[in-house]
Structures are given as C-alpha cells and as structure tokens.
mmCIF file of C-alpha atoms in Angstrom:
data_model
loop_
_atom_site.group_PDB
_atom_site.id
_atom_site.type_symbol
_atom_site.label_atom_id
_atom_site.label_comp_id
_atom_site.label_asym_id
_atom_site.label_seq_id
_atom_site.Cartn_x
_atom_site.Cartn_y
_atom_site.Cartn_z
ATOM 1 C CA UNK B 1 133.522 -39.634 239.561
ATOM 2 C CA UNK B 2 130.675 -38.924 241.581
ATOM 3 C CA UNK B 3 128.221 -36.779 240.430
ATOM 4 C CA UNK B 4 126.772 -34.478 242.871
ATOM 5 C CA UNK B 5 123.245 -33.833 243.121
ATOM 6 C CA UNK B 6 122.412 -30.324 243.731
ATOM 7 C CA UNK B 7 118.737 -30.019 244.380
ATOM 8 C CA UNK B 8 119.233 -26.546 245.183
ATOM 9 C CA UNK B 9 120.283 -25.418 241.792
ATOM 10 C CA UNK B 10 117.259 -27.298 239.988
ATOM 11 C CA UNK B 11 115.181 -25.219 242.622
ATOM 12 C CA UNK B 12 117.000 -22.040 241.761
ATOM 13 C CA UNK B 13 116.273 -22.543 238.131
ATOM 14 C CA UNK B 14 112.825 -22.942 238.581
ATOM 15 C CA UNK B 15 112.393 -19.970 240.893
ATOM 16 C CA UNK B 16 114.324 -17.900 238.283
ATOM 17 C CA UNK B 17 111.824 -18.932 235.578
ATOM 18 C CA UNK B 18 108.935 -18.287 237.897
ATOM 19 C CA UNK B 19 110.394 -14.967 238.920
ATOM 20 C CA UNK B 20 110.768 -14.134 235.065
ATOM 21 C CA UNK B 21 107.140 -15.015 234.456
ATOM 22 C CA UNK B 22 106.056 -12.933 237.343
ATOM 23 C CA UNK B 23 107.901 -9.948 236.330
ATOM 24 C CA UNK B 24 106.340 -10.381 232.831
ATOM 25 C CA UNK B 25 102.901 -10.744 234.661
ATOM 26 C CA UNK B 26 103.481 -7.879 236.792
ATOM 27 C CA UNK B 27 104.479 -5.763 233.780
ATOM 28 C CA UNK B 28 101.364 -6.683 231.989
ATOM 29 C CA UNK B 29 99.120 -6.063 235.031
ATOM 30 C CA UNK B 30 100.733 -2.732 235.526
ATOM 31 C CA UNK B 31 100.127 -1.701 231.766
ATOM 32 C CA UNK B 32 96.626 -2.960 231.999
ATOM 33 C CA UNK B 33 96.006 -1.030 235.178
ATOM 34 C CA UNK B 34 97.764 1.987 233.485
ATOM 35 C CA UNK B 35 95.384 1.532 230.469
ATOM 36 C CA UNK B 36 92.441 1.202 232.653
ATOM 37 C CA UNK B 37 93.257 4.426 234.713
ATOM 38 C CA UNK B 38 93.962 6.325 231.426
ATOM 39 C CA UNK B 39 90.288 4.949 230.160
ATOM 40 C CA UNK B 40 88.988 6.009 233.390
ATOM 41 C CA UNK B 41 90.442 9.328 233.311
ATOM 42 C CA UNK B 42 89.421 9.813 229.698
ATOM 43 C CA UNK B 43 85.885 9.015 230.614
ATOM 44 C CA UNK B 44 85.956 11.430 233.674
ATOM 45 C CA UNK B 45 87.385 14.278 231.444
ATOM 46 C CA UNK B 46 84.801 13.693 228.757
ATOM 47 C CA UNK B 47 82.016 13.609 231.412
ATOM 48 C CA UNK B 48 83.185 16.907 232.948
ATOM 49 C CA UNK B 49 83.398 18.385 229.361
ATOM 50 C CA UNK B 50 79.915 17.516 228.524
ATOM 51 C CA UNK B 51 78.425 18.723 232.035
ATOM 52 C CA UNK B 52 80.178 21.751 231.243
ATOM 53 C CA UNK B 53 78.697 22.105 227.599
ATOM 54 C CA UNK B 54 75.213 21.225 229.122
ATOM 55 C CA UNK B 55 75.404 23.780 231.616
ATOM 56 C CA UNK B 56 76.386 26.417 229.114
ATOM 57 C CA UNK B 57 73.481 25.382 226.873
ATOM 58 C CA UNK B 58 71.163 25.624 229.803
ATOM 59 C CA UNK B 59 72.499 29.076 230.628
ATOM 60 C CA UNK B 60 72.259 30.137 226.702
ATOM 61 C CA UNK B 61 68.582 28.612 226.821
ATOM 62 C CA UNK B 62 67.682 30.488 229.833
ATOM 63 C CA UNK B 63 68.954 33.797 228.278
ATOM 64 C CA UNK B 64 67.093 33.024 225.173
ATOM 65 C CA UNK B 65 63.869 32.246 226.925
ATOM 66 C CA UNK B 66 64.228 35.633 228.746
ATOM 67 C CA UNK B 67 64.847 37.261 225.549
ATOM 68 C CA UNK B 68 61.782 35.797 224.010
ATOM 69 C CA UNK B 69 59.493 36.459 226.816
ATOM 70 C CA UNK B 70 60.885 40.005 226.807
ATOM 71 C CA UNK B 71 59.797 40.441 223.086
ATOM 72 C CA UNK B 72 56.378 39.062 223.699
ATOM 73 C CA UNK B 73 54.930 42.460 224.250
ATOM 74 C CA UNK B 74 56.593 43.720 220.982
ATOM 75 C CA UNK B 75 55.234 40.872 219.130
ATOM 76 C CA UNK B 76 51.669 41.264 220.507
ATOM 77 C CA UNK B 77 51.782 45.048 219.507
ATOM 78 C CA UNK B 78 52.921 44.202 216.026
ATOM 79 C CA UNK B 79 50.342 41.660 215.582
ATOM 80 C CA UNK B 80 47.623 43.936 216.745
ATOM 81 C CA UNK B 81 49.165 46.856 214.384
ATOM 82 C CA UNK B 82 49.173 44.440 211.524
ATOM 83 C CA UNK B 83 45.403 43.336 212.073
ATOM 84 C CA UNK B 84 44.418 47.009 212.467
ATOM 85 C CA UNK B 85 46.355 47.841 209.342
ATOM 86 C CA UNK B 86 44.698 45.043 207.352
ATOM 87 C CA UNK B 87 41.188 46.269 208.658
ATOM 88 C CA UNK B 88 42.090 49.788 207.682
ATOM 89 C CA UNK B 89 43.056 48.635 204.116
ATOM 90 C CA UNK B 90 39.767 46.685 203.798
ATOM 91 C CA UNK B 91 37.664 49.890 204.964
ATOM 92 C CA UNK B 92 39.740 51.977 202.412
ATOM 93 C CA UNK B 93 39.186 49.448 199.584
ATOM 94 C CA UNK B 94 35.467 49.338 200.546
ATOM 95 C CA UNK B 95 35.171 53.022 200.384
ATOM 96 C CA UNK B 96 36.968 53.216 197.050
ATOM 97 C CA UNK B 97 34.719 50.549 195.537
ATOM 98 C CA UNK B 98 31.596 52.558 197.031
ATOM 99 C CA UNK B 99 32.934 55.814 195.493
ATOM 100 C CA UNK B 100 33.573 54.318 192.003
ATOM 101 C CA UNK B 101 29.813 52.675 192.021
ATOM 102 C CA UNK B 102 28.491 56.109 193.042
ATOM 103 C CA UNK B 103 30.200 58.033 190.341
ATOM 104 C CA UNK B 104 29.669 55.340 187.810
ATOM 105 C CA UNK B 105 25.831 55.344 188.396
ATOM 106 C CA UNK B 106 25.769 59.194 188.686
ATOM 107 C CA UNK B 107 27.033 59.458 185.166
ATOM 108 C CA UNK B 108 25.072 56.306 183.707
ATOM 109 C CA UNK B 109 21.671 57.883 185.209
ATOM 110 C CA UNK B 110 22.040 61.369 183.267
ATOM 111 C CA UNK B 111 20.996 64.786 184.139
ATOM 112 C CA UNK B 112 17.227 63.975 184.056
ATOM 113 C CA UNK B 113 17.372 61.625 187.144
ATOM 114 C CA UNK B 114 17.630 62.914 190.586
ATOM 115 C CA UNK B 115 19.389 60.767 193.153
ATOM 116 C CA UNK B 116 17.027 61.195 196.323
ATOM 117 C CA UNK B 117 19.104 58.994 198.827
ATOM 118 C CA UNK B 118 22.121 56.711 198.830
ATOM 119 C CA UNK B 119 22.312 54.069 201.604
ATOM 120 C CA UNK B 120 25.280 51.688 202.006
ATOM 121 C CA UNK B 121 25.065 48.327 203.972
ATOM 122 C CA UNK B 122 28.621 47.698 205.106
ATOM 123 C CA UNK B 123 28.223 44.133 206.035
ATOM 124 C CA UNK B 124 26.687 42.834 202.743
ATOM 125 C CA UNK B 125 28.550 45.595 200.839
ATOM 126 C CA UNK B 126 25.292 46.943 199.089
ATOM 127 C CA UNK B 127 24.643 50.358 197.867
ATOM 128 C CA UNK B 128 21.120 51.305 197.713
ATOM 129 C CA UNK B 129 20.119 54.060 195.338
ATOM 130 C CA UNK B 130 16.761 55.747 195.359
ATOM 131 C CA UNK B 131 16.315 57.623 192.309
ATOM 132 C CA UNK B 132 13.431 59.770 190.872
ATOM 133 C CA UNK B 133 12.429 61.646 187.763
ATOM 134 C CA UNK B 134 9.321 63.354 186.370
ATOM 135 C CA UNK B 135 9.393 61.377 183.217
ATOM 136 C CA UNK B 136 8.597 57.641 183.275
ATOM 137 C CA UNK B 137 10.378 57.246 179.950
ATOM 138 C CA UNK B 138 13.678 58.593 181.610
ATOM 139 C CA UNK B 139 13.452 55.745 184.439
ATOM 140 C CA UNK B 140 12.403 53.300 181.776
ATOM 141 C CA UNK B 141 15.504 54.091 179.904
ATOM 142 C CA UNK B 142 17.568 53.811 183.211
ATOM 143 C CA UNK B 143 16.061 50.579 183.861
ATOM 144 C CA UNK B 144 17.187 49.340 180.322
ATOM 145 C CA UNK B 145 20.615 50.507 180.792
ATOM 146 C CA UNK B 146 20.724 48.757 184.379
ATOM 147 C CA UNK B 147 19.784 45.749 183.058
ATOM 148 C CA UNK B 148 22.160 45.868 180.050
ATOM 149 C CA UNK B 149 24.992 43.062 179.871
ATOM 150 C CA UNK B 150 27.617 45.804 179.757
ATOM 151 C CA UNK B 151 26.487 47.306 183.016
ATOM 152 C CA UNK B 152 25.653 43.914 184.684
ATOM 153 C CA UNK B 153 29.141 42.457 183.804
ATOM 154 C CA UNK B 154 30.749 45.264 186.058
ATOM 155 C CA UNK B 155 29.153 44.509 189.228
ATOM 156 C CA UNK B 156 28.564 41.107 191.322
ATOM 157 C CA UNK B 157 24.841 41.876 191.764
ATOM 158 C CA UNK B 158 22.404 44.412 190.430
ATOM 159 C CA UNK B 159 18.758 44.664 191.343
ATOM 160 C CA UNK B 160 16.441 47.325 190.239
ATOM 161 C CA UNK B 161 13.129 47.406 191.985
ATOM 162 C CA UNK B 162 10.222 49.446 193.595
ATOM 163 C CA UNK B 163 9.140 51.482 190.666
ATOM 164 C CA UNK B 164 6.381 53.686 191.883
ATOM 165 C CA UNK B 165 4.663 57.162 191.388
ATOM 166 C CA UNK B 166 4.418 59.810 194.150
ATOM 167 C CA UNK B 167 1.188 61.829 194.695
ATOM 168 C CA UNK B 168 3.049 64.746 193.296
ATOM 169 C CA UNK B 169 3.669 62.896 190.141
ATOM 170 C CA UNK B 170 7.259 61.941 190.280
ATOM 171 C CA UNK B 171 8.409 58.452 189.277
ATOM 172 C CA UNK B 172 10.744 56.821 191.898
ATOM 173 C CA UNK B 173 12.831 53.539 191.749
ATOM 174 C CA UNK B 174 15.394 51.670 193.928
ATOM 175 C CA UNK B 175 18.617 50.176 192.646
ATOM 176 C CA UNK B 176 20.517 47.800 194.988
ATOM 177 C CA UNK B 177 24.111 47.462 193.737
ATOM 178 C CA UNK B 178 26.772 45.203 195.183
ATOM 179 C CA UNK B 179 30.010 47.258 195.416
ATOM 180 C CA UNK B 180 32.230 44.138 195.007
ATOM 181 C CA UNK B 181 33.575 43.966 191.632
ATOM 182 C CA UNK B 182 32.235 41.004 189.302
ATOM 183 C CA UNK B 183 34.756 38.210 188.948
ATOM 184 C CA UNK B 184 35.936 37.932 185.560
#
C-alpha cells in the first residue's frame, strides 16, 4: 500500500504547537502587563497618598507657625516680666542686706556713739557710716570691735578710716562696709 504523504497534516501539527506556545506567551505577557499595571497603580496611589500627607503637614505647619507668631507678644511680655521680677528681687535683697548691716552696727556701736550720716553706694554695695563721739576712748573701742575677727567674718569687707577731731571737740570716724555677706 501506498503511503500517502500529507504535508498539510505536518504543517497543521507545527502550527498547533506554535499556537500553543503563542497562547502561553500571550498569557505570560498579559500577566506581566497586569502585574506592571498593578505596580504602576500602586506607585500612583502611594504618590497621591504621600502628596496628601505632605499637604496636610504643610497646612499643620502653617497653623503652628501662625500660633507661634501669635504667642510672640505673650512670650516677650513674659520675658520682660521675668526680668523685672528678678531685678525687684535683687533690689529687695540689697535692701534687706543694707537694713541688716545698719541694725547690726547700730547695736555694735552702743549708746555713746552717734551716727552722723549713712550713705549707700548701690553699684558697689558699700554702706558708709560717719560716726561721732565726744570721747576718743569710745571710738577706740568701736575701732577694736570693728577690727575684731568676729565682726570681720560677717562682712565681705570692712574698712574703718578718717579718724579726726572737729573744732567743737567731737571725734569722728568713717566706716565703709560691704553689705554683701562674707562667703563661708
């Protein structure tokens, strides 16, 4: 028997196989395009999300900057008030130290010594007493008291000076005292 040669059937098989490969390739290409579309869509959605978040942060930053600049006057007033308060505390402290020194020396001098004048130098915090007595021995006793270690230990500096006699027979002396307490 004669065998028939069928070229078409071989060709048909080759085309079928090629069609199968093309279908698989088309399916893979479709899946690849779908994945790429999903990836692109994900990047696009993420970009929109971050843009939205950035805009929200800019709005919030703008609101906070407005609030901060609105509080500037309050903060400035608070700083000025704080500075004034610290100055008042310092003035009050200086006044207390001055009063304490005056009270201490008034009792230290005793009843036979008259305080002629008291001057205060606020910059150097020095109190200047001008005292007088009719008896030189009373002023000599005051001089010894002022130079004693007990009295000197209470004040940062203490300087008795200018002992002289007036024409009316009274003796005068000056004592410069730092109102700052001595550091222990």
